[in-house]
mmCIF file of C-alpha atoms and ligand atoms in Angstrom:
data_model
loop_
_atom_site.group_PDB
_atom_site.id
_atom_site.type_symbol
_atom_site.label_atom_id
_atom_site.label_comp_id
_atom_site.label_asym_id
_atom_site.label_seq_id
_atom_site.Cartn_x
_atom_site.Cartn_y
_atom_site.Cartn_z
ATOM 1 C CA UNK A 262 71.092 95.815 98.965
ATOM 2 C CA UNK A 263 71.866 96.571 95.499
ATOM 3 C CA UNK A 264 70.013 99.979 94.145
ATOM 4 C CA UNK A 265 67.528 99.232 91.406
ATOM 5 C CA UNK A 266 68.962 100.644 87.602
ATOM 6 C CA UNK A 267 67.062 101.844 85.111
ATOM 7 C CA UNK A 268 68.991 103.416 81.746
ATOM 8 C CA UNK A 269 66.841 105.519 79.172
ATOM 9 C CA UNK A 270 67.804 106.177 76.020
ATOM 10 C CA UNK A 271 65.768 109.366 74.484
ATOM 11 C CA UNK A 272 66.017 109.602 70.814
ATOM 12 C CA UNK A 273 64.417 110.103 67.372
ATOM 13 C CA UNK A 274 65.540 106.689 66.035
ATOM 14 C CA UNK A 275 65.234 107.777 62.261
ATOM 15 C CA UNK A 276 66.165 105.074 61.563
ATOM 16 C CA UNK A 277 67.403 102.815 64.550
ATOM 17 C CA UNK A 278 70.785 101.634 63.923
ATOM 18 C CA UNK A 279 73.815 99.488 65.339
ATOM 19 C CA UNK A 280 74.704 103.292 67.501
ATOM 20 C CA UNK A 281 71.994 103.088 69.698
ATOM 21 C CA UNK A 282 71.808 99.300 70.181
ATOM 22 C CA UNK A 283 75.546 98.534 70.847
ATOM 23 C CA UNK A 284 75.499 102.068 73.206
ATOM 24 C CA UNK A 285 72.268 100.388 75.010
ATOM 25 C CA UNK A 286 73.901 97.159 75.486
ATOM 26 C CA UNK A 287 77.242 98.221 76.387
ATOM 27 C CA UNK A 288 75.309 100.929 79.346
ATOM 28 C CA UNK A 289 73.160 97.796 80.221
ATOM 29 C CA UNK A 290 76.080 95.416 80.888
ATOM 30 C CA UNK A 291 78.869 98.010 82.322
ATOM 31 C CA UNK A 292 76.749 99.309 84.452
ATOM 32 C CA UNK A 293 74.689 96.516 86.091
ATOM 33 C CA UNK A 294 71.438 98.283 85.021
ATOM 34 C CA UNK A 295 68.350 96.179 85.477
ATOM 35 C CA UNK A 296 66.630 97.348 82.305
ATOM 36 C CA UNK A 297 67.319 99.471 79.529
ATOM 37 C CA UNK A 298 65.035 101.540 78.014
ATOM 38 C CA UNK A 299 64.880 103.060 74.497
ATOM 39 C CA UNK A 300 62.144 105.789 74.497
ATOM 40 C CA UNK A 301 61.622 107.150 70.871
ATOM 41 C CA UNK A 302 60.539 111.161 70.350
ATOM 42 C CA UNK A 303 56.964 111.577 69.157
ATOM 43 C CA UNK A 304 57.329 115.067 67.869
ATOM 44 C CA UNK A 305 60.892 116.170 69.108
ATOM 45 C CA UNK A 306 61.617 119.623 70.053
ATOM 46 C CA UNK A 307 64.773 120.365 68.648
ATOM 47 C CA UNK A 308 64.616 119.260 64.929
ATOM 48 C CA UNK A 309 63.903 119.298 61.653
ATOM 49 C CA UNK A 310 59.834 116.177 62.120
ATOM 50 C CA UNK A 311 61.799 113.237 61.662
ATOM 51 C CA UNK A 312 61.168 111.716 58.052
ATOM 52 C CA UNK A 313 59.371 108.488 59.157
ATOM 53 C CA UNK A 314 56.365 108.547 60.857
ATOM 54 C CA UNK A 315 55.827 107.926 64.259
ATOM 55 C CA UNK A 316 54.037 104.006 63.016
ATOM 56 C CA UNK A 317 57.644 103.736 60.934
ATOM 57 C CA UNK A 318 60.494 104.437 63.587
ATOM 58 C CA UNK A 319 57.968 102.143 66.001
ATOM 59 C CA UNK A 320 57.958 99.478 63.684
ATOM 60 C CA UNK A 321 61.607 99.682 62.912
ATOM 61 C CA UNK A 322 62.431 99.617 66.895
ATOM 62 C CA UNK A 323 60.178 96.079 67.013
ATOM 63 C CA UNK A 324 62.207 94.705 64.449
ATOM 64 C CA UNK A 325 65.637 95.690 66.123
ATOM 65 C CA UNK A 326 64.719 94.670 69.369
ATOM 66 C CA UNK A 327 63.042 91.271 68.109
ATOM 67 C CA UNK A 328 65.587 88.796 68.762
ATOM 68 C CA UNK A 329 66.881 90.771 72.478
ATOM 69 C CA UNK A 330 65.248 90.986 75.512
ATOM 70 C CA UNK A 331 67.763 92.602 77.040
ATOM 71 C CA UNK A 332 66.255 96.351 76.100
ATOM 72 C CA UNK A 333 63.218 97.814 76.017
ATOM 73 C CA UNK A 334 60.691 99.879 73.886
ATOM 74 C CA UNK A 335 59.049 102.288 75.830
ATOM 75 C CA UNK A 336 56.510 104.207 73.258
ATOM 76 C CA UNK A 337 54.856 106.448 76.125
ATOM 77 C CA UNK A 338 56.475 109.692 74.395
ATOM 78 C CA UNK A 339 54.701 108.044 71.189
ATOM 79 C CA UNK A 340 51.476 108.333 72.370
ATOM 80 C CA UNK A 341 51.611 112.015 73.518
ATOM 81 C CA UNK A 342 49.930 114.645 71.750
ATOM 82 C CA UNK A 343 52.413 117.675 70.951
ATOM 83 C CA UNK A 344 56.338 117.973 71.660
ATOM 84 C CA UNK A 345 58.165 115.381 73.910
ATOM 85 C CA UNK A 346 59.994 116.766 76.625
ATOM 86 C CA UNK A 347 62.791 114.853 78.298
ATOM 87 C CA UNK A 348 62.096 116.536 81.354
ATOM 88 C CA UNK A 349 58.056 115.004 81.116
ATOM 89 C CA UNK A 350 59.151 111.290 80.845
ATOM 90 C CA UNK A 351 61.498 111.808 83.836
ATOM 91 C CA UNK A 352 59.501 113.437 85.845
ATOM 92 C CA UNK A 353 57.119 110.257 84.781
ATOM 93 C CA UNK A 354 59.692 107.763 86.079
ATOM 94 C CA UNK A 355 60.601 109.218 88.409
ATOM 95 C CA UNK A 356 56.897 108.981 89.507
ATOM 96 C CA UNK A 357 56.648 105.177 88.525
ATOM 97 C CA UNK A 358 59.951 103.922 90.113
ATOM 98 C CA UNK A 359 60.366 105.784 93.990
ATOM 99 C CA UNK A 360 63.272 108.124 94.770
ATOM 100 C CA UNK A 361 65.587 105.312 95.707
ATOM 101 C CA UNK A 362 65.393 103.679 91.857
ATOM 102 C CA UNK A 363 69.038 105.089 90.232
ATOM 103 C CA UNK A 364 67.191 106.751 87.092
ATOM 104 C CA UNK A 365 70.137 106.894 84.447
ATOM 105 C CA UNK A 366 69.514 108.777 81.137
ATOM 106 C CA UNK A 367 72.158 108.033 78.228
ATOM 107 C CA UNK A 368 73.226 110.959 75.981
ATOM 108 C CA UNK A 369 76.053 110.903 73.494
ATOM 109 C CA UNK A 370 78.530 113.900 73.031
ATOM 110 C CA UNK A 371 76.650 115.491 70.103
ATOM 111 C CA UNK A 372 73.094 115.520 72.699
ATOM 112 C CA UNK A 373 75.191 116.530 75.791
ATOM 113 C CA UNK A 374 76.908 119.609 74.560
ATOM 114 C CA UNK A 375 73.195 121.580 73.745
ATOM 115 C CA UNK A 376 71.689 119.860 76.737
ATOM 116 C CA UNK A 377 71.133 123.363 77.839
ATOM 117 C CA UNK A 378 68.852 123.871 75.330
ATOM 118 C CA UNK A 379 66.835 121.747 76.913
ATOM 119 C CA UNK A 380 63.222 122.671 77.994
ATOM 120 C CA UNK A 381 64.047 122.800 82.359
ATOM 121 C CA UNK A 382 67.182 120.877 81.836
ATOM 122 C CA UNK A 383 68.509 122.068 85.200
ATOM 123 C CA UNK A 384 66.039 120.425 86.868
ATOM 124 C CA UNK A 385 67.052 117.001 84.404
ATOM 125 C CA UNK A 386 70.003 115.854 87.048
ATOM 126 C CA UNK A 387 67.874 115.949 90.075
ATOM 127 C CA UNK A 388 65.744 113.366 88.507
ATOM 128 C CA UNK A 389 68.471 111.437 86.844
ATOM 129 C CA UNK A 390 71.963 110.662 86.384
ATOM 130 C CA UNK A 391 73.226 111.574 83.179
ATOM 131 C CA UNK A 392 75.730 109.291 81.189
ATOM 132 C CA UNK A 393 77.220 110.798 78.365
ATOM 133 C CA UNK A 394 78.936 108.300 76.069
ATOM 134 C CA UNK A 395 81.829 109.565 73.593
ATOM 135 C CA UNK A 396 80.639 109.168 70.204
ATOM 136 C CA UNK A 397 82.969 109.062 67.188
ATOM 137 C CA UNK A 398 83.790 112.982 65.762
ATOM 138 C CA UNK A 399 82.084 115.018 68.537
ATOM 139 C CA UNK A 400 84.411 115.792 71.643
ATOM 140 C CA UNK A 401 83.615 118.145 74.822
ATOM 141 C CA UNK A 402 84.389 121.889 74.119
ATOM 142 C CA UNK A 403 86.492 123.433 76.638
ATOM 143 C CA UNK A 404 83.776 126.018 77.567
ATOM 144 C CA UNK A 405 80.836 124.008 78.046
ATOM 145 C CA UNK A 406 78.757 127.178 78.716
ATOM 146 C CA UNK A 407 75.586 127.025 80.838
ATOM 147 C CA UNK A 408 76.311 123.618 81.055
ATOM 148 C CA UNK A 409 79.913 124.742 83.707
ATOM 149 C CA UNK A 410 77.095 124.799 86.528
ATOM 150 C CA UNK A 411 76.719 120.706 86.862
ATOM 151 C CA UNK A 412 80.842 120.163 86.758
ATOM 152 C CA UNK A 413 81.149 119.359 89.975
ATOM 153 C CA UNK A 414 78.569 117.036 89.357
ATOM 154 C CA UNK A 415 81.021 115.419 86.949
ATOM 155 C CA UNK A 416 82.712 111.949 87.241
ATOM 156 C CA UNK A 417 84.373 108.925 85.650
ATOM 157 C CA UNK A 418 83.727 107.022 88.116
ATOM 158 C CA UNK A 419 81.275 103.899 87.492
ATOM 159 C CA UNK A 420 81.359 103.281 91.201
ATOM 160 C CA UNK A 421 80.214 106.946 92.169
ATOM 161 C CA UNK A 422 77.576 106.425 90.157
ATOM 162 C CA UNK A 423 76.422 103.216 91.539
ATOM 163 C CA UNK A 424 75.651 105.029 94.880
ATOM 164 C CA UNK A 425 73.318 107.409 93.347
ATOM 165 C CA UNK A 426 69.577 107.315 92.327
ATOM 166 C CA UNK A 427 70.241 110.734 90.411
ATOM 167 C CA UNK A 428 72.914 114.192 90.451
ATOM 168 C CA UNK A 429 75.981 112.715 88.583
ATOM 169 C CA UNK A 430 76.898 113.296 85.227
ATOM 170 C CA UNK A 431 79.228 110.342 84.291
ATOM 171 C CA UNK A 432 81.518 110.098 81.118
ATOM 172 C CA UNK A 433 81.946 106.751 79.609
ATOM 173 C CA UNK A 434 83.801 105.812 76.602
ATOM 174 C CA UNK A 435 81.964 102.698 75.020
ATOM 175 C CA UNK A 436 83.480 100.926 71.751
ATOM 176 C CA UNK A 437 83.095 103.877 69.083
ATOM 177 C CA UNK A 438 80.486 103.322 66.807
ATOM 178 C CA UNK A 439 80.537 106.353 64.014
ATOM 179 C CA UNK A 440 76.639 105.848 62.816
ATOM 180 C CA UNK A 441 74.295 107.874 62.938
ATOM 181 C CA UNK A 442 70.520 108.270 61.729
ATOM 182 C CA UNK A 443 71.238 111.212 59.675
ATOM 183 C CA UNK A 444 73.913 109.456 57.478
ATOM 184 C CA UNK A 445 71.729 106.566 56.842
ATOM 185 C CA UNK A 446 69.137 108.658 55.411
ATOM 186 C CA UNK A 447 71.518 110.672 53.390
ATOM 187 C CA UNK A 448 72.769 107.300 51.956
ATOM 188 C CA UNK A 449 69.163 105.790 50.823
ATOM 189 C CA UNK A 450 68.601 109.349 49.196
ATOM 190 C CA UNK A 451 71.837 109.010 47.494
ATOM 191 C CA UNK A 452 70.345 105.620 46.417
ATOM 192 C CA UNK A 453 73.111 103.973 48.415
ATOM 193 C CA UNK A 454 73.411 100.817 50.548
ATOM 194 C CA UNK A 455 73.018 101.057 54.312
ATOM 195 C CA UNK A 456 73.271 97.806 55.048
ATOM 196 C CA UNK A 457 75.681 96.490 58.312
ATOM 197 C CA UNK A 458 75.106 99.990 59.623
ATOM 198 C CA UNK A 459 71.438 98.614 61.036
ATOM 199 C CA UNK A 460 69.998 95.639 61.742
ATOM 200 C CA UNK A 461 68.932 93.583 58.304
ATOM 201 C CA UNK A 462 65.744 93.562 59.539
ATOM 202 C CA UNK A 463 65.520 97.145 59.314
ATOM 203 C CA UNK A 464 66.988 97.759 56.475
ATOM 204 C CA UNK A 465 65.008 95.258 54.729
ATOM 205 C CA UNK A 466 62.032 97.669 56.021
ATOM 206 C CA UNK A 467 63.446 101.045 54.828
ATOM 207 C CA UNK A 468 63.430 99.357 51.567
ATOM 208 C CA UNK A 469 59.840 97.865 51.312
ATOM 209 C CA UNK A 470 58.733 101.405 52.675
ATOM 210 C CA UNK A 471 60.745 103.392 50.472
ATOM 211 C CA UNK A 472 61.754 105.603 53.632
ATOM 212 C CA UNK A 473 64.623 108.371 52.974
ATOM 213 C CA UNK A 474 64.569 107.914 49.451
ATOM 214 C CA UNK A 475 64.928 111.562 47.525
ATOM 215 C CA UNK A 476 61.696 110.667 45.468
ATOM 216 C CA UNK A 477 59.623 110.253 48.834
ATOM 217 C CA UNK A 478 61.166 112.893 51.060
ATOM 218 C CA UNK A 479 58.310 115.364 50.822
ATOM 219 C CA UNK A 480 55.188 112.719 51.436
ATOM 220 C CA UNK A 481 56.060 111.500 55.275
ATOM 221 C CA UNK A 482 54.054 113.272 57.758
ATOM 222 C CA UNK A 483 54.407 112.913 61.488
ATOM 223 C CA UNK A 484 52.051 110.102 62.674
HETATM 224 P P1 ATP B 237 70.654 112.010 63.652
HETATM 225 O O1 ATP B 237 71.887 111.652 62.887
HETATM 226 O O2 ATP B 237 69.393 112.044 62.850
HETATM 227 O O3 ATP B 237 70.843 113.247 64.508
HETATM 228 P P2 ATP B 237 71.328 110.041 65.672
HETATM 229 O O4 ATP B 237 72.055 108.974 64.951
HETATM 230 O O5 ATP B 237 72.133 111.023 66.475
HETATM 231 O O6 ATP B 237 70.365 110.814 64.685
HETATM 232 P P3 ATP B 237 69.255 109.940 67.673
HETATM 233 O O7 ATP B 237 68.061 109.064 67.665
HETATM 234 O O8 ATP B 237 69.049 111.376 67.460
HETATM 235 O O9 ATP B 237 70.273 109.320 66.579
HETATM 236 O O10 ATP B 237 70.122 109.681 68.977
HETATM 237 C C1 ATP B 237 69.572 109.327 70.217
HETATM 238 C C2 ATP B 237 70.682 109.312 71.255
HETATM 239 O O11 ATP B 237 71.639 108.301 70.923
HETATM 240 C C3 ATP B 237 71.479 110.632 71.347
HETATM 241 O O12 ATP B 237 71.801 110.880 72.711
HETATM 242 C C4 ATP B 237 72.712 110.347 70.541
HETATM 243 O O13 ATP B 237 73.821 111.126 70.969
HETATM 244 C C5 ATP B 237 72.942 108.862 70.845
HETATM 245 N N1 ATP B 237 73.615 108.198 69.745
HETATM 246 C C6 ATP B 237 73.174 108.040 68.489
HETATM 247 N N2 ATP B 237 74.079 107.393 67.736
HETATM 248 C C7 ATP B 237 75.127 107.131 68.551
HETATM 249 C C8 ATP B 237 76.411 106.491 68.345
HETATM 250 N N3 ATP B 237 76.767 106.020 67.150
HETATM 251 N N4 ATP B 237 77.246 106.408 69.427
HETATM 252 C C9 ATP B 237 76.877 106.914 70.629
HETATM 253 N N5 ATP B 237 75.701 107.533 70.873
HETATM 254 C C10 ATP B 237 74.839 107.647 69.851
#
């Protein structure tokens, strides 16, 4: 019988954009998964408070997932008080779904290579797979640090994967998509255009919002 797939992708989605959703799909569809789940930060632990609130990058996440029901908002990190920890919502999951559920959480280049940052993020691949997806400038140093202990853990191998409910870290090249959240907001401060880089919808909110715009930088808190 086929093994149950569910992918997670962790993130501050400040704004949403086409990055995440074409990464989501793409997971979703090359890998059989039976849901995809995008899990936004409430107060991430390893940056700058994003500038939206917490309401904002919810809203924006609605309006990008409005017309697919292919993925998923999962707000549960959104409702926490304090710092989100990966390892929590795993853990969580894990909990929810049984041992035999493959649990497989999506991280792109940039968020693999200071994975061992990570509050317990040894423990992270015995409650999940880990797929790290290329992502357009960022490329695997040669020393990978702390992070040597999971190589042979590594794989390219879709297949491998396939047979595992968690404890392989799979590399996947997707179709490159060089956006990110941080060069959106740079753009609106710069009083630029980021439109095609996000869904209309989305950008349409930025604007009625003013979000990222250098004259409202300083007024955004956290909720
Ligand atoms: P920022 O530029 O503010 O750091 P971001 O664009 O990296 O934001 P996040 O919400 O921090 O977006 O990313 C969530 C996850 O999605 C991370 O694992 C990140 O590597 C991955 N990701 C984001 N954009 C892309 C992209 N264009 N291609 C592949 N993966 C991406």
């Amino acid at each position: 019988m086929k093994r149950q797939r569910i992918g997670i992708l962790g993130g501050t989605f400040d704004p949403i954009h086409f990055g995440h959703l074409r990464t989501a799909l793409e997971l979703l569809e090359t890998l059989a998964m039976d849901r995809m789940l995008l899990i936004p930060s409430g107060v991430p632990p390893h940056r700058q408070l994003p500038a939206a609130t917490v309401r904002q990058r919810l809203d924006m996440i609605h309006l990008a997932l409005i017309s697919d029901s292919s993925l998923q908002l999962d707000a549960r990190e959104c409702r926490k008080q304090g710092t989100s920890y990966s390892i929590d919502t795993l853990r969580e999951l894990r909990h929810r779904w049984g041992e035999d559920t493959a649990l497989d959480f999506c991280v792109g280049t940039d968020a693999f290579t200071s994975m061992d940052t990570w509050y317990c993020w040894e423990e992270l691949v015995e409650l999940c797979n880990i797929l790290v997806v290329s992502r357009p400038g960022w490329r695997l140093p040669d020393d990978l640090g702390a992070l040597e202990i999971w190589r042979d853990r590594f794989t390219e191998d879709s297949d491998t994967l396939s047979q595992n409910a968690a404890g392989s870290v799979l590399f996947l090249a997707l179709t490159p998509m060089d956006v990110s959240a941080s060069g959106i907001r740079r753009l609106v401060s710069e009083g630029r255009s980021a439109r095609y880089l996000l869904p209309e919808a989305v950008w349409q909110y930025i604007q009625q919002h003013r979000l990222y715009r250098a004259d409202t930088q300083e007024t955004s808190p956290n909720q």
